[in-house]
Short mmCIF file of C-alpha atoms and ligand atoms in Angstrom, two decimals:
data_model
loop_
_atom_site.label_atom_id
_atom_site.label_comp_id
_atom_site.label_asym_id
_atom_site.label_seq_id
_atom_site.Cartn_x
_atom_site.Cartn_y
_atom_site.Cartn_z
CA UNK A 23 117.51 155.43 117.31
CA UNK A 24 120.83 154.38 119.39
CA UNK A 25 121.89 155.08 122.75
CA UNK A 26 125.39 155.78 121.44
CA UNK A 27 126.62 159.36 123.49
CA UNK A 28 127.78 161.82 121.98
CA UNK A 29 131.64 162.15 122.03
CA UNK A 30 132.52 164.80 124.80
CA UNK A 31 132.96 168.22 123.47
CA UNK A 32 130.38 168.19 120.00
CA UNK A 33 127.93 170.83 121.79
CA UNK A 34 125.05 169.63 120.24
CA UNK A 35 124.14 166.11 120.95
CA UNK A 36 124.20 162.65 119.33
CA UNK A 37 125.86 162.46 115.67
CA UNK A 38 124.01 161.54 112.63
CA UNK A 39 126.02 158.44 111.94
CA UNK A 40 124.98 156.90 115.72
CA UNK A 41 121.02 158.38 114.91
CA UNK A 42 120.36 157.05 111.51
CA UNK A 43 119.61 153.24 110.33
CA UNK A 44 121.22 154.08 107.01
CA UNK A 45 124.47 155.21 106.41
CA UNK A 46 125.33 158.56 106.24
CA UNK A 47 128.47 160.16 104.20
CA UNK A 48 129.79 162.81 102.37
CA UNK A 49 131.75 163.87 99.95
CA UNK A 50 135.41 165.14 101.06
CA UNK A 51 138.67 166.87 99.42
CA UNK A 52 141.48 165.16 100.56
CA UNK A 53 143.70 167.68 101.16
CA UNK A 54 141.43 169.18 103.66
CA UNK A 55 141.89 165.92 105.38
CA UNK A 56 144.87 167.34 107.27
CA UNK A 57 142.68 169.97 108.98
CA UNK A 58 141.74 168.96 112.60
CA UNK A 59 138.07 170.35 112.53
CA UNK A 60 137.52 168.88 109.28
CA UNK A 61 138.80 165.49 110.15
CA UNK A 62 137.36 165.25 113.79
CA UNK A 63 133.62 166.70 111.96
CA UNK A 64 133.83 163.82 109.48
CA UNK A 65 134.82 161.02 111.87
CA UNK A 66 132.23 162.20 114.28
CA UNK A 67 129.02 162.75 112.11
CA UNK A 68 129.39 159.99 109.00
CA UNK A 69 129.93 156.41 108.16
CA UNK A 70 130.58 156.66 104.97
CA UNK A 71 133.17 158.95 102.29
CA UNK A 72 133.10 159.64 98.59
CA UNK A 73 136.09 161.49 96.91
CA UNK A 74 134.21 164.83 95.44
CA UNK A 75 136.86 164.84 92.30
CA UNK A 76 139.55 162.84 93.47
CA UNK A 77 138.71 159.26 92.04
CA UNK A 78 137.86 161.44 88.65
CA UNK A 79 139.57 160.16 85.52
CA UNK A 80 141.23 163.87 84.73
CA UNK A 81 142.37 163.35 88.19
CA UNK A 82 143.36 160.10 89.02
CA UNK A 83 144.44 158.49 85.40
CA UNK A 84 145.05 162.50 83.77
CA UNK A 85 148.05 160.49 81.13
CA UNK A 86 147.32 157.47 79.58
CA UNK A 87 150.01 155.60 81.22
CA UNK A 88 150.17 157.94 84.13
CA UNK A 89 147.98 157.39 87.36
CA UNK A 90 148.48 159.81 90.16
CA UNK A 91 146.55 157.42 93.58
CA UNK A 92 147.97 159.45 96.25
CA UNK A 93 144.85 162.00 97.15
CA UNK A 94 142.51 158.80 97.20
CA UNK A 95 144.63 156.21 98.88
CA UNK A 96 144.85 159.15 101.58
CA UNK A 97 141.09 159.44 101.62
CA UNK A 98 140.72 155.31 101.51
CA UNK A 99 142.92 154.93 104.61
CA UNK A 100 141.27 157.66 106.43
CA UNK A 101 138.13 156.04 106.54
CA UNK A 102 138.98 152.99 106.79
CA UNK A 103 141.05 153.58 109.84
CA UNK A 104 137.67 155.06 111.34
CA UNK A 105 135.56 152.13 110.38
CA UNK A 106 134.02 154.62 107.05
CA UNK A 107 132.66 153.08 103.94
CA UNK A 108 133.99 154.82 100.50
CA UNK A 109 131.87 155.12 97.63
CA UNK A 110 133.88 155.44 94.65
CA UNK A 111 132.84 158.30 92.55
CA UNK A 112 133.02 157.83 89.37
CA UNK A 113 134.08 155.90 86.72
CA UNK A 114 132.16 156.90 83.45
CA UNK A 115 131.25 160.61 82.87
CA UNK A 116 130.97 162.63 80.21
CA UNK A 117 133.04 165.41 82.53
CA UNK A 118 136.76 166.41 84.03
CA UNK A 119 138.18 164.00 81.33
CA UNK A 120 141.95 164.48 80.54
CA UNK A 121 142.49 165.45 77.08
CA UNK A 122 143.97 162.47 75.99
CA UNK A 123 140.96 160.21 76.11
CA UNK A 124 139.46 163.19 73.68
CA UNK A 125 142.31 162.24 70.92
CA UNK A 126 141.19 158.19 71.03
CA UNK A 127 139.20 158.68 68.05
CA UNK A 128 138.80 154.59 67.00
CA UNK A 129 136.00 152.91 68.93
CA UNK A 130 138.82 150.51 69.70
CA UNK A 131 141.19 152.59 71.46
CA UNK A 132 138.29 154.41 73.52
CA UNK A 133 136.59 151.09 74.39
CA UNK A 134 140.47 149.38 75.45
CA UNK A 135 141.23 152.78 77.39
CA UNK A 136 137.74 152.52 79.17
CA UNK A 137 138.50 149.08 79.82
CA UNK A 138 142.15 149.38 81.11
CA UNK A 139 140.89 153.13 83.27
CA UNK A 140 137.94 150.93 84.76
CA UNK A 141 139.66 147.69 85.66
CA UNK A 142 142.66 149.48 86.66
CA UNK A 143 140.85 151.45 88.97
CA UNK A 144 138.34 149.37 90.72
CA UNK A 145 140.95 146.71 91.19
CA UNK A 146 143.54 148.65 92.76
CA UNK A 147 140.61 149.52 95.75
CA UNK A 148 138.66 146.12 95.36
CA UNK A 149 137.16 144.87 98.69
CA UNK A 150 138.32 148.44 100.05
CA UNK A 151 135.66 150.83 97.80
CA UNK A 152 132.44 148.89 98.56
CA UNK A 153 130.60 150.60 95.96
CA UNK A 154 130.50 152.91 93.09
CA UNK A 155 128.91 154.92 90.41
CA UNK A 156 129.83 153.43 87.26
CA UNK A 157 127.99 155.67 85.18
CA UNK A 158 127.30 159.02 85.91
CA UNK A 159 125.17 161.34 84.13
CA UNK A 160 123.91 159.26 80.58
CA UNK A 161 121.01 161.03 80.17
CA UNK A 162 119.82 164.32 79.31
CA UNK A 163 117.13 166.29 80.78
CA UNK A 164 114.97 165.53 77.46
CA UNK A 165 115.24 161.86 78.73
CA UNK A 166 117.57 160.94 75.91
CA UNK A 167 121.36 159.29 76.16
CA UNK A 168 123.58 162.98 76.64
CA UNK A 169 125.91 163.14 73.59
CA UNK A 170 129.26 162.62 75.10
CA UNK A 171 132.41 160.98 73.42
CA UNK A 172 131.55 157.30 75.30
CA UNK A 173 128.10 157.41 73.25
CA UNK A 174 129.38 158.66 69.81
CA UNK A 175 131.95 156.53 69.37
CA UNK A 176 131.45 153.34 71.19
CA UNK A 177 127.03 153.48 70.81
CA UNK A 178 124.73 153.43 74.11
CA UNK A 179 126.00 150.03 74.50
CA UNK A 180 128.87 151.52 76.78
CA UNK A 181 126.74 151.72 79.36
CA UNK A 182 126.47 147.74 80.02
CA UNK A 183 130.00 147.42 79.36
CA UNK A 184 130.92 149.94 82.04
CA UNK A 185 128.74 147.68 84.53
CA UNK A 186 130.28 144.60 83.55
CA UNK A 187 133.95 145.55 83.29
CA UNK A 188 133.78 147.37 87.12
CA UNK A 189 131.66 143.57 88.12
CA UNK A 190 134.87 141.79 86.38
CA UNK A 191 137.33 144.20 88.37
CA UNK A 192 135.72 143.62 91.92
CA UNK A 193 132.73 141.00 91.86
CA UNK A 194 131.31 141.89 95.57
CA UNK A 195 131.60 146.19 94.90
CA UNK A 196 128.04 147.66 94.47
CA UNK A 197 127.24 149.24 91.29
CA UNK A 198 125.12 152.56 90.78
CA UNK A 199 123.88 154.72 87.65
CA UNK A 200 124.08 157.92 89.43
CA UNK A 201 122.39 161.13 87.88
CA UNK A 202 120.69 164.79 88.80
CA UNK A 203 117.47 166.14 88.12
CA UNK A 204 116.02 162.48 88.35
CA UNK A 205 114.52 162.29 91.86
CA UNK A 206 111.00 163.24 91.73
CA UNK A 207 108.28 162.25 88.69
CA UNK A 208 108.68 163.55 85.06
CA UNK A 209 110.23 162.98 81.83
CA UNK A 210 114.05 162.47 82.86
CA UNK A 211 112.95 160.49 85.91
CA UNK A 212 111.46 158.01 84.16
CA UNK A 213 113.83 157.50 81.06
CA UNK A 214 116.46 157.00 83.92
CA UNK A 215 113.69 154.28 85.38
CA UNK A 216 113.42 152.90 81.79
CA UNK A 217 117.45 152.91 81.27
CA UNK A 218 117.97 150.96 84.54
CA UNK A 219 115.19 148.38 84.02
CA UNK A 220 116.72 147.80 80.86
CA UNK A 221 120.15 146.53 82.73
CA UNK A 222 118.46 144.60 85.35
CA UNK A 223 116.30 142.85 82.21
CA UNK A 224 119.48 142.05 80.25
CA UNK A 225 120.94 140.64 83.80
CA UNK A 226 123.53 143.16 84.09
CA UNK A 227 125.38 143.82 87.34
CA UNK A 228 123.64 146.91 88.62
CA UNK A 229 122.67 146.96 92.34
CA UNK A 230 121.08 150.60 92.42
CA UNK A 231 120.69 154.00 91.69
CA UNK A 232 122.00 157.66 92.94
CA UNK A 233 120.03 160.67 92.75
CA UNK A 234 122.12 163.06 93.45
CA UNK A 235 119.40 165.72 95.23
CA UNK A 236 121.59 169.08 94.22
CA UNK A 237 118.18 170.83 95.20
CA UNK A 238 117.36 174.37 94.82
CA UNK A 239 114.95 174.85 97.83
CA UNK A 240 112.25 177.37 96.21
CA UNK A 241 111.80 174.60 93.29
CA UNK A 242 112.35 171.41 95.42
CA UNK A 243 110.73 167.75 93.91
CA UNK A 244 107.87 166.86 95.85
CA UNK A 245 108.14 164.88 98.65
CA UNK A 246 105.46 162.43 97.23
CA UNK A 247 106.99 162.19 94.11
CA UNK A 248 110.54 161.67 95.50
CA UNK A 249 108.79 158.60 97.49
CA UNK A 250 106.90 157.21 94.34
CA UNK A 251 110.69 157.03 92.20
CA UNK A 252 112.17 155.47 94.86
CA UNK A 253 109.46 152.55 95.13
CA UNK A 254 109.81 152.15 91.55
CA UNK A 255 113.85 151.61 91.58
CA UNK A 256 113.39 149.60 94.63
CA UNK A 257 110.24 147.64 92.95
CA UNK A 258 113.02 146.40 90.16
CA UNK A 259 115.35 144.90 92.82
CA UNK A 260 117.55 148.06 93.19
CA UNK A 261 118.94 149.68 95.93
CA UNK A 262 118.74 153.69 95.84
CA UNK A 263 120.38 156.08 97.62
CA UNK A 264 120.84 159.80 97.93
CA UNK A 265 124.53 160.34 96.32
CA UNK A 266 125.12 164.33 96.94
CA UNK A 267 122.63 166.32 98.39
CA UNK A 268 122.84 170.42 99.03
CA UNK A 269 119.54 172.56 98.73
CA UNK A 270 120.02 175.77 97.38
CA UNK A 271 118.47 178.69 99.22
CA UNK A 272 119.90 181.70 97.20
CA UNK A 273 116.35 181.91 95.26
CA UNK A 274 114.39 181.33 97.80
CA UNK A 275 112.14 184.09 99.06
CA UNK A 276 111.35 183.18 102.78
CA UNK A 277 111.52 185.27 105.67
CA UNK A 278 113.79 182.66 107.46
CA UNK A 279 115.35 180.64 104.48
CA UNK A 280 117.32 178.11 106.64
CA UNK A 281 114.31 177.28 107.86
CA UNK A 282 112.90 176.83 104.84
CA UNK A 283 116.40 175.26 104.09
CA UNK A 284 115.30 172.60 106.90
CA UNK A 285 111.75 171.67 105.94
CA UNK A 286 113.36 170.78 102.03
CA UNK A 287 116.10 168.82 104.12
CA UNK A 288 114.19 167.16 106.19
CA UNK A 289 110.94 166.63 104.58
CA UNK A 290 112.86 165.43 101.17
CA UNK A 291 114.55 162.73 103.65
CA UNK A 292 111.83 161.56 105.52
CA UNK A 293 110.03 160.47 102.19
CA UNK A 294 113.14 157.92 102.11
CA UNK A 295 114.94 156.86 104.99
CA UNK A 296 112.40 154.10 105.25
CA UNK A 297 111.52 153.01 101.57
CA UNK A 298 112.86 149.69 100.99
CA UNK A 299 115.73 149.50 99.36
CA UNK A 300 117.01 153.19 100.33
CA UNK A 301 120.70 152.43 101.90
CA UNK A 302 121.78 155.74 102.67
CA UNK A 303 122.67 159.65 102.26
CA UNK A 304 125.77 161.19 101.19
CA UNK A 305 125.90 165.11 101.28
CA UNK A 306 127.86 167.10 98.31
CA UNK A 307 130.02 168.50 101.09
CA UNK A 308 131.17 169.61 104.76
CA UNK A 309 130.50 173.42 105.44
CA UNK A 310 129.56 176.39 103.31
CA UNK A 311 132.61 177.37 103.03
CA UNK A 312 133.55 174.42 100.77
CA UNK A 313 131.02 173.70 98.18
CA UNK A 314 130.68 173.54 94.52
CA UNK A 315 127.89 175.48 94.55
CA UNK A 316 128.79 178.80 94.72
CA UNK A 317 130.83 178.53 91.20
CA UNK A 318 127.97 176.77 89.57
CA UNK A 319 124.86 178.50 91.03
CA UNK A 320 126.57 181.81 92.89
CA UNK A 321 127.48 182.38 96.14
CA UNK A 322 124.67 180.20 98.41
CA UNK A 323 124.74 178.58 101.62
CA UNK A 324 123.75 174.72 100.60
CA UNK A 325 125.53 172.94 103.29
CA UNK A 326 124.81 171.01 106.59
CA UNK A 327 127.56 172.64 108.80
CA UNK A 328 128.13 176.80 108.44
CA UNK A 329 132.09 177.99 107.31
CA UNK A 330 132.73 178.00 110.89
CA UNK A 331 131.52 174.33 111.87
CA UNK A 332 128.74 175.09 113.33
CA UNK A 333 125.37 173.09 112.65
CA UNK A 334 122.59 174.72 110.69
CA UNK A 335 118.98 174.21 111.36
CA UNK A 336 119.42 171.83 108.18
CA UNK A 337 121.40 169.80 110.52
CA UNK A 338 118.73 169.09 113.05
CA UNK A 339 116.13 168.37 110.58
CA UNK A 340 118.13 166.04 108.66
CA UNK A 341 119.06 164.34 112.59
CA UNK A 342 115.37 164.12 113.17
CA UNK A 343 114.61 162.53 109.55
CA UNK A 344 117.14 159.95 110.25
CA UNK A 345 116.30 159.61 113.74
CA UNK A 346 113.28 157.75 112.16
CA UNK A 347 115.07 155.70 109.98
C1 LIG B 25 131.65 168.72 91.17
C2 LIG B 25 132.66 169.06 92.25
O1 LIG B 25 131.96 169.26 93.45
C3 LIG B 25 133.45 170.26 91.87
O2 LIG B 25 134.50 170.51 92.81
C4 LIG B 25 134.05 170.09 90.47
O3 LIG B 25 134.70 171.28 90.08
C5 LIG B 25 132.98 169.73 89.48
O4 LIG B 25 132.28 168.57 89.92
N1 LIG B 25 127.51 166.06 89.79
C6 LIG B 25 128.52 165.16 90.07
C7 LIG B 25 129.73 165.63 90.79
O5 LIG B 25 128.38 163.96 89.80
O6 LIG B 25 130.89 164.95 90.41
C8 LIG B 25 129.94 167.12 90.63
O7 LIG B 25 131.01 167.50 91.48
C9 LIG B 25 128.67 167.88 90.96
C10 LIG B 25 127.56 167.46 90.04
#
């Protein structure tokens, strides 16, 4: 807990980045940037920023020769003009690739393209992206590698190469497998533990793991379980953090679902803020009124902060979980 005050004007006491013992970010739109609430919320509340598509291959690198940096340096120099760490999401994914990468149909070409997106990438932001998720989403919720163009034409063995060319590209950046549906016990859980054991075994540069915590609140992980996973990442060495958290409440039949919104939030937290080797939170977003969610899940109120900026019980209890951080 810090004595930090509150700056004047926030109506509801000390911000989460001044409360918690582990960094706190979220994921952010640059455009929105330019939006005085927006931009005075974030500076006031987190430590740390992840692009929520702009760092994306389709987005970032969408021709093979063309690179379009503008939306992320924006993002970069925000936070690090306010003293922010960026997390750099994400290099390898199966998802929001440009169609050209789709027509590289030699192992060759796909493995030099991966090679020239990755190192291309992390260098440009080395020693200014302190981390990032190299691979994002390998394995499927049978606990297998996901079919995806990386694993059918270059073999599983893309995996380590990812690590190794982002290590090459900026040797102090932290490294993360980052994936969903992998934070409690059970069958994807553990071939995610078995995956990332692997890479430490083989001495591969991997410092940690994201699970990502989209959470529907009437079938959250235990709390229990979410604590035993993260002992067993941190038990090989790793560090683990939660990458982009929202809970769900459109399922959830509660007489007072943002309180039962809370309790998921808060008790989910609690069960890591003071595991060893848990660095941080990031949340998958600002208010309700900008989340992925409601596309991918229907219309749902998953967020910290409502569409007019004002914190939701979900708020406090995540203060109060990192209050005992
Ligand atoms: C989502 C973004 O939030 C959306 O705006 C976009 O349309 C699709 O991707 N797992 C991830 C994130 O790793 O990159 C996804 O972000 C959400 C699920």
């Amino acid at each position: 807990m810090s004595d930090v005050a509150p700056p004047e004007g926030t109506g509801h006491g000390v911000p989460l980045r001044s409360v918690a013992a582990v960094a706190v970010g979220v994921a952010v739109e640059p455009h929105l940037l330019a939006f005085r609430p927006y931009a005075d919320l974030l500076e006031r509340e987190f430590s740390g920023l992840t692009a929520e598509n702009a760092m994306k291959w389709s987005q970032i690198h969408p021709g093979e020769s063309e690179w379009r940096f503008g939306p992320a340096d924006h993002l970069v120099e925000f936070a690090l003009g306010r003293s922010m760490r960026v997390h750099g999401h994400t290099l390898v994914w199966h998802q929001q690739l440009p169609r050209w990468v789709d027509g590289l149909k030699s192992p060759a070409s796909l493995a030099a393209a991966l090679g020239r997106h990755i190192g291309t990438l992390v260098g440009r932001y080395r020693g200014r992206v302190a981390s990032w998720d190299v691979v994002n989403e390998a394995v499927t919720d049978r606990g297998v590698f996901r079919d995806s163009i990386f694993l059918r034409r270059l073999g599983p063995g893309y995996i380590a190469d990812a690590f190794g060319l982002a290590h090459g590209a900026d040797p102090a950046a932290r490294l993360y497998y980052n994936d969903f549906e992998a934070e409690g016990l059970g069958r994807k859980a553990d071939a995610v533990y078995a995956l990332v054991r692997r890479l430490v075994d083989d001495g591969l540069p991997i410092h940690g793991v994201g699970l990502q915590m989209h959470l529907d609140a009437a079938a959250a992980p235990a709390p229990d379980d979410v604590a035993a996973n993260v002992a067993r990442l941190a038990a090989l060495g790793l560090e683990v953090r939660i990458s982009e958290m929202d809970v769900r409440i459109r399922r959830l039949r509660a007489r007072d679902p943002l309180e039962g919104q809370r309790a998921v939030y808060q008790e989910t937290l609690a069960a890591c803020v003071n595991a060893p080797g848990f660095t941080g939170v990031s949340f998958w977003g600002v208010t309700d009124a900008h989340s992925w969610i409601h596309r991918r899940f229907g219309r749902d109120a998953p967020l910290l902060f409502d569409a007019v900026y004002a914190p939701k019980p979900a708020y406090f209890g995540v203060r109060d979980a990192l209050a005992s951080s």
